Amino acid sequence: MLKNEDFIQEFVEEARDHLENFERVVLTNLAEISAEQINDAFRAVHSIKGTAGFFGLTKIVTIAHSMETILDFVNRKQIPLTDAEIDLLLEAKDRLKVLVNDVKQSETYPIDDILVKLQVAEAGFAKQDANAADPIAKPEPPDTSQLFAHFDFNPQTQEKITAFRKFGHHIYGIEMALTAQYLASCDGLDAIIDNFTSVANVILMISPAGDPLSWDDLKAEQFNNPVVLILASSILEESLLRQVLGLPASSVRVLAENKENTVAEPVLLLSNEPEANEDKLLELPLVEFNEGSESLRVNIRLLDDLMNLASELVLGRNRLLTLLEPEKKRIAELPQVLQNVDRLTSSIQEKIMLTRMQPIGTLFNRYPRLIRDLSKKLNKKLTLQIEGGEVELDKSILEGLSDPLVHLLRNAADHGIESAAIRKQNGKNEIATISLKASYQGSVVNIEVSDDGNGIDFTKIQEIARKKKLYRQNELNLMSEKELLNLLFDPGFSTADSLSEVSGRGVGMDVVRTNLEKMGGSIEITTQSGRGTSVKLMMPLTVSIIQSLVVASSAIKMVIPQADVQETIKINKESFNEKIEAINEKYFYRLRNELLAVVYLSDLWQPQQAGRAPRDHKLVVLKLGQQRFGLLVETLLGIEETLIKPLPAILKECGIYSGLTIMGDGKVAPILDIAGIARTTALVSDTNTKPQTLIDDLGRTALAGDDREDFVLFKGTGNEILALNIALIKRIDKIKKTEIQRIGDRTYISRGNMPLRVIRAEDYLALNSGLDDGEDYYVITPKLVPQPIGILATEIIENVNFEPVIEAQQFNMTGIFGAALFREKMILIINLYALLERAEPEAFTFVPSPQASGRKILLVEDSPFFQKVEQNYLESGGYQVVLAANGLEALAILDREAIDVVLTDIQMPQLDGYALLKKIRQKPAYDSIPIVALSALTGALNREKGLTSGFDRYEYKLDRESLLRALDEVIAASQRGE
Amino acid sequence: MLKVLCFKSGDNLYGIETRYVKEINRHPEITVIPLAPPMMAGIMNLRGQIVNLLDFEALIGVPTRAEKKHCIILKKEAGEIDVMAFLVEQAADVIDVDEAICEPPTPSLENEYGQTIKFIAKLEQQLLIIIDKEKLF
């Protein structure tokens, strides 16, 4: 029976706020809790009850009513709350929150359990109440609420009031305390009087004792009694009047119309029988006064829109300024106008940004509860100290901080703090302190989570890193403490001995860091043995518009957040080689005696063109946490305010961008992700940032090259881990076992009303088959095959990226290219085409072209895995294959053997594909030999580059059909003499 | 009747139903993003909105060497975060296609295009390949 959708949404939002306030109050230290605060809690619950009643939400009303009753006992009879009762109230609050969050279904939730508990508590209070022989008098209502009681509303006054009301004035009761502080803040009494008379008309002015006063009396009296009560009229709204007079909320009251004769009803006073008085409470004109009355609820979507528009406006201005720059001299008034527009735009944008700022206290206030719960669960005595709750951050950043902070607090409580017994032994306070501090530092907000626990145990980190085979002991021995701390960010790293309920939920520090970096923040850990650990988060104040440095290399513009830039250094081409020193193609710069690792920006996408032409560069020194590195760019285009747009999903895998930006000229440029660059180039020490180099069981490291491929690891019914190249997979779907139908000796599923044949790899290859007892299956649909078919898997393990190093000699199984080791597990890489051929020879066997037989193909390929793959493909196409491991070998072979087609990889050591192409084309004798490039990357961009450099064709390594077709075509073409 | 926006690629005529199309841009200013997946032609700014440009030919796996001039910007459907667009050789007219002249793709075409074809429409002068937008990404 919901009455109005819009209102109910408002109710939900309000109720959430009320519940938050409620929790804050209940968690206040009991010794310090004041009657006013209990009142706050009561009011919070009461408001929820009132509005919920209006909407007919009976379950919410019932719980709220019970909570209210308990609070009323506490408030009225001064019966203190016990710990258990606080727990109960919190539990009830949680329950209310659940109902409020799902308000439309709230009537369907069972609530009897919590009601019973609340009623038991109520009964307990009632008993205590009855036992108390001499009930304590109820506390005096706050003086201000009876403000009007002091005034004498005689007919004369009444007349004045009516007259003012006719002109639309409000009538106010004002309590003005002329304290030294108030006087000072308003520049003295004269100023106060001027101010007052300019906005309000005094009807009556009295002292608290009831003696009439005038302004002159005030001047003469020199404030023996600083409090003055004034009945005044003003056209201003209550909040405005208060602002003008600089008075607190409690000292200005609106006199409601028609109530002149019956005032003196204390509005904030809680009645003895809340139930009976409830309606009256709701009817009263001033239900609530709080600091919130000066603010306005605005839909966050509207703010987001405003912010986007403001950002656009900034860009529009930038464009305008650039465009009109040349006109400035011609039109005399233009500079002034532009300057004005410039300034106004900046302030609009700034103000709109401010609307999204929220004090971090709203977030921090959630955590006392967490610490309280943790303290019980872990059986440790914990207190939480909060500082800097007033620090403001953009709303979206605040939201993003919520989970990381929970994680860090849990870590601190679980891993950081010792048990009470040990603390005592070590002479520490049994009650451990966890502190949460926020502070500004320039345009960055620092948030620090620290504990006074035992500090991080480095030997333990080493032990775990060794156990988890992340590193070998000798490597670990060489690591500095900082590097060891960095290990904590390794995915899945957890120092707890066992997974406890509290931490170790599978979300590690790596996730925390990733989330922070996404918002432009960073994280640092410091620890002192026996003294504690501190985790510092450095977050930007706002999002969306950042100061950034626009750079370019190879004519491609990119943007670096100014906050990441430490300095820029010009490096002339004359002195380039002295200044940028190289060790094994790693570059370094001596920055004031510090060795700075340096990387070419263009190397990120065009690695190491042979023979770099000398030219001027700029070195941008970047800081990443406490580390630094340099980025060599060709040009600096200046600093711009740029608007950040989120990175499309499709660009995330590039790994070096954090977002996109629209620049002043309207063009889009990517924003460089400094942490990502450091990771992909392994510039800074950090286990996470190292590429997953393959280390096999003999400790050999796989050859670094571009031959890394993405594989999907999966399992059939047997226990082998199978791998299929991602590039060969079109899609993977989850199906139920019951969807598989058997027709004859083949199995099918239905896809888009068509039967799709599905096969098990283990039925056709020499693999183990196991029990077929699962419920779910995955169907892997390959692409680049002549006919749709599916491969059944019982489990999709993960996607991995590695360079397949193949024990080719040992593995000569049909349908398997070979075995590779990945993270110490044996993985079988499937030869898709061979598997399909075995499963359905009539559809998948490639019929060799008649002109293939006897043709010799020179296959130039450095990776043993791809050598094997290509050789297999070529032989299945009927060709003879001659192998070469690099360009030099290939040239030697061309010298002594007649070759029909050269098929070459691009990236190879010792003469790569492009260089080989050049060499072959230089010899007229080889003129008629077609040269086909093979690449691990497919697609238009690379294809274009390959073709423009003179290859006859450009083919994707794994696509057998396309490769063989291409060979057939180039052979035919060369025969025709084209 | 299907309302179909036609566009050329190589010798083929393709079509996409207009209900998927937001607009056509004939002068896209493309920013190429290094390291982007090969099918990604780049990014453009459409009145403050970031649009992901996909090379249509690379996407369906039938590349040609022709220059691609026009950009078909797709509507953002519920649940999609990014705005997508195709970079095509040349966008042509919007025509009404009678379902009666549409046929499902033949197996030979399915081999080449996978499941990305919805219909083949037998227009008088030429066959029109109507792509299945839902199956593209």
mmCIF file of C-alpha atoms in Angstrom, chain A residues 554-757:
data_model
loop_
_atom_site.group_PDB
_atom_site.id
_atom_site.type_symbol
_atom_site.label_atom_id
_atom_site.label_comp_id
_atom_site.label_asym_id
_atom_site.label_seq_id
_atom_site.Cartn_x
_atom_site.Cartn_y
_atom_site.Cartn_z
ATOM 1 C CA SER A 554 55.884 10.071 -32.582
ATOM 2 C CA ALA A 555 53.244 12.771 -33.051
ATOM 3 C CA ILE A 556 50.910 11.056 -30.613
ATOM 4 C CA LYS A 557 49.674 13.261 -27.808
ATOM 5 C CA MET A 558 49.319 11.911 -24.320
ATOM 6 C CA VAL A 559 48.505 13.493 -21.014
ATOM 7 C CA ILE A 560 50.272 13.074 -17.669
ATOM 8 C CA PRO A 561 48.484 14.178 -14.486
ATOM 9 C CA GLN A 562 50.432 17.144 -13.145
ATOM 10 C CA ALA A 563 50.270 15.623 -9.677
ATOM 11 C CA ASP A 564 52.500 12.780 -10.870
ATOM 12 C CA VAL A 565 55.124 15.069 -12.352
ATOM 13 C CA GLN A 566 58.052 16.125 -10.237
ATOM 14 C CA GLU A 567 60.104 18.019 -12.762
ATOM 15 C CA THR A 568 61.007 18.127 -16.423
ATOM 16 C CA ILE A 569 64.511 18.220 -17.799
ATOM 17 C CA LYS A 570 65.547 19.210 -21.288
ATOM 18 C CA ILE A 571 67.971 16.857 -22.957
ATOM 19 C CA ASN A 572 69.629 18.107 -26.160
ATOM 20 C CA LYS A 573 70.477 15.694 -28.883
ATOM 21 C CA GLU A 574 74.155 16.744 -28.738
ATOM 22 C CA SER A 575 74.579 15.577 -25.202
ATOM 23 C CA PHE A 576 71.946 12.897 -25.308
ATOM 24 C CA ASN A 577 74.226 9.889 -25.190
ATOM 25 C CA GLU A 578 76.197 11.264 -22.269
ATOM 26 C CA LYS A 579 73.151 12.027 -20.267
ATOM 27 C CA ILE A 580 71.056 8.994 -20.987
ATOM 28 C CA GLU A 581 73.188 5.984 -20.257
ATOM 29 C CA ALA A 582 72.282 2.480 -21.272
ATOM 30 C CA ILE A 583 72.878 -0.929 -19.781
ATOM 31 C CA ASN A 584 71.453 -3.739 -21.875
ATOM 32 C CA GLU A 585 68.883 -1.470 -23.446
ATOM 33 C CA LYS A 586 67.754 -0.226 -20.081
ATOM 34 C CA TYR A 587 68.203 3.509 -19.763
ATOM 35 C CA PHE A 588 69.307 5.617 -16.860
ATOM 36 C CA TYR A 589 69.754 9.247 -15.986
ATOM 37 C CA ARG A 590 71.830 10.662 -13.159
ATOM 38 C CA LEU A 591 69.472 12.957 -11.349
ATOM 39 C CA ARG A 592 71.511 14.780 -8.714
ATOM 40 C CA ASN A 593 73.435 11.627 -7.905
ATOM 41 C CA GLU A 594 70.372 9.461 -7.853
ATOM 42 C CA LEU A 595 70.122 6.843 -10.566
ATOM 43 C CA LEU A 596 66.818 7.291 -12.301
ATOM 44 C CA ALA A 597 65.442 4.520 -14.460
ATOM 45 C CA VAL A 598 64.212 5.994 -17.703
ATOM 46 C CA VAL A 599 61.908 4.743 -20.412
ATOM 47 C CA TYR A 600 61.043 6.098 -23.845
ATOM 48 C CA LEU A 601 57.370 6.920 -24.145
ATOM 49 C CA SER A 602 57.280 5.654 -27.707
ATOM 50 C CA ASP A 603 58.866 2.386 -26.600
ATOM 51 C CA LEU A 604 55.642 1.582 -24.844
ATOM 52 C CA TRP A 605 53.917 0.926 -28.123
ATOM 53 C CA GLN A 606 56.791 0.733 -30.623
ATOM 54 C CA PRO A 607 59.480 -1.094 -28.785
ATOM 55 C CA GLN A 608 63.026 -0.273 -29.715
ATOM 56 C CA GLN A 609 63.206 0.748 -33.303
ATOM 57 C CA ALA A 610 66.693 -0.123 -34.431
ATOM 58 C CA GLY A 611 68.872 2.946 -34.677
ATOM 59 C CA ARG A 612 66.961 5.714 -32.980
ATOM 60 C CA ALA A 613 67.516 8.988 -34.770
ATOM 61 C CA PRO A 614 69.171 11.495 -32.444
ATOM 62 C CA ARG A 615 66.848 14.320 -31.464
ATOM 63 C CA ASP A 616 66.047 16.540 -28.549
ATOM 64 C CA HIS A 617 64.043 14.975 -25.786
ATOM 65 C CA LYS A 618 62.420 16.072 -22.588
ATOM 66 C CA LEU A 619 62.756 13.945 -19.535
ATOM 67 C CA VAL A 620 59.672 13.982 -17.349
ATOM 68 C CA VAL A 621 60.518 12.878 -13.816
ATOM 69 C CA LEU A 622 57.543 11.066 -12.349
ATOM 70 C CA LYS A 623 56.885 10.077 -8.806
ATOM 71 C CA LEU A 624 55.031 6.993 -7.814
ATOM 72 C CA GLY A 625 54.608 6.710 -4.077
ATOM 73 C CA GLN A 626 58.133 7.026 -2.758
ATOM 74 C CA GLN A 627 59.751 5.945 -5.967
ATOM 75 C CA ARG A 628 60.658 7.850 -9.076
ATOM 76 C CA PHE A 629 61.317 7.161 -12.688
ATOM 77 C CA GLY A 630 61.737 9.119 -15.887
ATOM 78 C CA LEU A 631 59.756 9.201 -19.084
ATOM 79 C CA LEU A 632 61.500 10.420 -22.235
ATOM 80 C CA VAL A 633 59.155 12.306 -24.497
ATOM 81 C CA GLU A 634 59.853 14.142 -27.705
ATOM 82 C CA THR A 635 57.873 17.299 -26.999
ATOM 83 C CA LEU A 636 56.217 19.029 -24.111
ATOM 84 C CA LEU A 637 53.105 20.806 -25.286
ATOM 85 C CA GLY A 638 52.318 22.550 -22.034
ATOM 86 C CA ILE A 639 50.000 22.375 -19.111
ATOM 87 C CA GLU A 640 46.263 22.228 -19.617
ATOM 88 C CA GLU A 641 43.210 21.721 -17.510
ATOM 89 C CA THR A 642 41.764 18.575 -18.899
ATOM 90 C CA LEU A 643 38.522 16.810 -18.304
ATOM 91 C CA ILE A 644 38.829 13.205 -17.298
ATOM 92 C CA LYS A 645 36.598 10.663 -18.936
ATOM 93 C CA PRO A 646 36.577 7.072 -17.819
ATOM 94 C CA LEU A 647 38.577 4.600 -19.832
ATOM 95 C CA PRO A 648 36.423 2.429 -22.089
ATOM 96 C CA ALA A 649 36.531 -1.231 -21.136
ATOM 97 C CA ILE A 650 38.180 -2.104 -24.418
ATOM 98 C CA LEU A 651 41.248 -0.001 -23.571
ATOM 99 C CA LYS A 652 41.788 -1.320 -20.077
ATOM 100 C CA GLU A 653 43.944 -4.177 -21.216
ATOM 101 C CA CYS A 654 46.494 -1.789 -22.721
ATOM 102 C CA GLY A 655 47.702 -1.379 -19.156
ATOM 103 C CA ILE A 656 49.238 2.079 -19.558
ATOM 104 C CA TYR A 657 46.195 4.335 -19.508
ATOM 105 C CA SER A 658 44.105 5.459 -16.587
ATOM 106 C CA GLY A 659 41.515 7.415 -18.513
ATOM 107 C CA LEU A 660 40.839 9.593 -21.484
ATOM 108 C CA THR A 661 40.652 13.310 -21.695
ATOM 109 C CA ILE A 662 39.176 15.880 -24.007
ATOM 110 C CA MET A 663 41.680 18.641 -24.577
ATOM 111 C CA GLY A 664 41.212 22.298 -25.309
ATOM 112 C CA ASP A 665 41.215 21.698 -29.059
ATOM 113 C CA GLY A 666 38.391 19.167 -28.713
ATOM 114 C CA LYS A 667 40.597 16.198 -29.479
ATOM 115 C CA VAL A 668 40.773 13.144 -27.302
ATOM 116 C CA ALA A 669 44.022 12.025 -25.716
ATOM 117 C CA PRO A 670 44.764 9.173 -23.358
ATOM 118 C CA ILE A 671 45.872 9.887 -19.796
ATOM 119 C CA LEU A 672 48.949 7.901 -18.911
ATOM 120 C CA ASP A 673 48.716 5.620 -15.926
ATOM 121 C CA ILE A 674 52.041 6.121 -14.195
ATOM 122 C CA ALA A 675 51.667 3.045 -12.041
ATOM 123 C CA GLY A 676 50.688 1.044 -15.099
ATOM 124 C CA ILE A 677 53.747 2.161 -17.031
ATOM 125 C CA ALA A 678 55.973 1.261 -14.127
ATOM 126 C CA ARG A 679 54.307 -2.121 -14.017
ATOM 127 C CA THR A 680 54.534 -2.925 -17.696
ATOM 128 C CA THR A 681 58.134 -1.830 -17.938
ATOM 129 C CA ALA A 682 59.173 -3.241 -14.570
ATOM 130 C CA LEU A 683 60.781 0.062 -13.714
ATOM 131 C CA VAL A 684 60.143 0.100 -10.024
ATOM 132 C CA SER A 685 60.626 -2.705 -7.628
ATOM 133 C CA ASP A 686 57.332 -4.219 -6.908
ATOM 134 C CA THR A 687 56.362 -7.802 -7.297
ATOM 135 C CA ASN A 688 53.078 -6.864 -8.800
ATOM 136 C CA THR A 689 54.653 -4.801 -11.455
ATOM 137 C CA LYS A 690 56.946 -7.506 -12.694
ATOM 138 C CA PRO A 691 55.736 -9.311 -15.762
ATOM 139 C CA GLN A 692 54.823 -12.859 -15.053
ATOM 140 C CA THR A 693 58.066 -14.332 -16.186
ATOM 141 C CA LEU A 694 57.887 -18.010 -16.528
ATOM 142 C CA ILE A 695 60.183 -19.851 -14.258
ATOM 143 C CA ASP A 696 60.140 -23.528 -14.904
ATOM 144 C CA ASP A 697 61.196 -26.184 -12.459
ATOM 145 C CA LEU A 698 64.857 -25.963 -13.373
ATOM 146 C CA GLY A 699 64.872 -22.283 -12.668
ATOM 147 C CA ARG A 700 65.278 -21.333 -16.283
ATOM 148 C CA THR A 701 63.612 -18.177 -17.262
ATOM 149 C CA ALA A 702 61.708 -18.191 -20.449
ATOM 150 C CA LEU A 703 63.111 -16.115 -23.244
ATOM 151 C CA ALA A 704 61.696 -12.671 -23.177
ATOM 152 C CA GLY A 705 60.103 -11.824 -26.452
ATOM 153 C CA ASP A 706 56.781 -10.880 -27.861
ATOM 154 C CA ASP A 707 55.662 -14.451 -28.001
ATOM 155 C CA ARG A 708 53.500 -14.289 -24.952
ATOM 156 C CA GLU A 709 50.025 -15.439 -25.679
ATOM 157 C CA ASP A 710 46.749 -15.465 -23.822
ATOM 158 C CA PHE A 711 45.379 -18.837 -22.986
ATOM 159 C CA VAL A 712 42.237 -20.050 -21.327
ATOM 160 C CA LEU A 713 42.967 -22.876 -18.929
ATOM 161 C CA PHE A 714 40.246 -25.448 -18.521
ATOM 162 C CA LYS A 715 39.610 -29.005 -17.502
ATOM 163 C CA GLY A 716 37.724 -31.821 -19.112
ATOM 164 C CA THR A 717 36.490 -34.685 -17.002
ATOM 165 C CA GLY A 718 40.068 -35.815 -16.465
ATOM 166 C CA ASN A 719 42.600 -34.109 -14.247
ATOM 167 C CA GLU A 720 44.807 -32.571 -16.929
ATOM 168 C CA ILE A 721 44.860 -28.820 -17.297
ATOM 169 C CA LEU A 722 44.230 -27.965 -20.899
ATOM 170 C CA ALA A 723 44.987 -24.690 -22.600
ATOM 171 C CA LEU A 724 43.499 -23.145 -25.660
ATOM 172 C CA ASN A 725 44.634 -19.894 -27.155
ATOM 173 C CA ILE A 726 42.148 -17.103 -26.440
ATOM 174 C CA ALA A 727 42.491 -15.857 -29.979
ATOM 175 C CA LEU A 728 40.940 -19.112 -31.124
ATOM 176 C CA ILE A 729 37.931 -18.813 -28.843
ATOM 177 C CA LYS A 730 34.785 -17.119 -29.921
ATOM 178 C CA ARG A 731 32.791 -17.502 -26.764
ATOM 179 C CA ILE A 732 32.381 -19.566 -23.627
ATOM 180 C CA ASP A 733 28.918 -20.348 -22.288
ATOM 181 C CA LYS A 734 27.780 -22.106 -19.180
ATOM 182 C CA ILE A 735 25.210 -24.812 -19.736
ATOM 183 C CA LYS A 736 23.422 -27.426 -17.665
ATOM 184 C CA LYS A 737 24.322 -31.022 -18.185
ATOM 185 C CA THR A 738 20.714 -31.729 -19.072
ATOM 186 C CA GLU A 739 21.009 -29.542 -22.131
ATOM 187 C CA ILE A 740 23.390 -31.999 -23.714
ATOM 188 C CA GLN A 741 21.592 -34.427 -25.999
ATOM 189 C CA ARG A 742 22.980 -37.565 -27.462
ATOM 190 C CA ILE A 743 22.219 -38.528 -31.040
ATOM 191 C CA GLY A 744 23.982 -41.683 -32.114
ATOM 192 C CA ASP A 745 27.537 -41.479 -30.816
ATOM 193 C CA ARG A 746 27.588 -37.693 -30.968
ATOM 194 C CA THR A 747 26.446 -35.080 -28.492
ATOM 195 C CA TYR A 748 24.676 -31.832 -29.279
ATOM 196 C CA ILE A 749 23.316 -28.795 -27.590
ATOM 197 C CA SER A 750 20.847 -26.355 -29.028
ATOM 198 C CA ARG A 751 22.154 -22.929 -29.929
ATOM 199 C CA GLY A 752 19.825 -20.422 -31.502
ATOM 200 C CA ASN A 753 17.437 -23.237 -32.454
ATOM 201 C CA MET A 754 20.190 -25.007 -34.319
ATOM 202 C CA PRO A 755 21.943 -28.087 -33.063
ATOM 203 C CA LEU A 756 25.566 -27.438 -32.204
ATOM 204 C CA ARG A 757 27.801 -30.417 -31.964
#
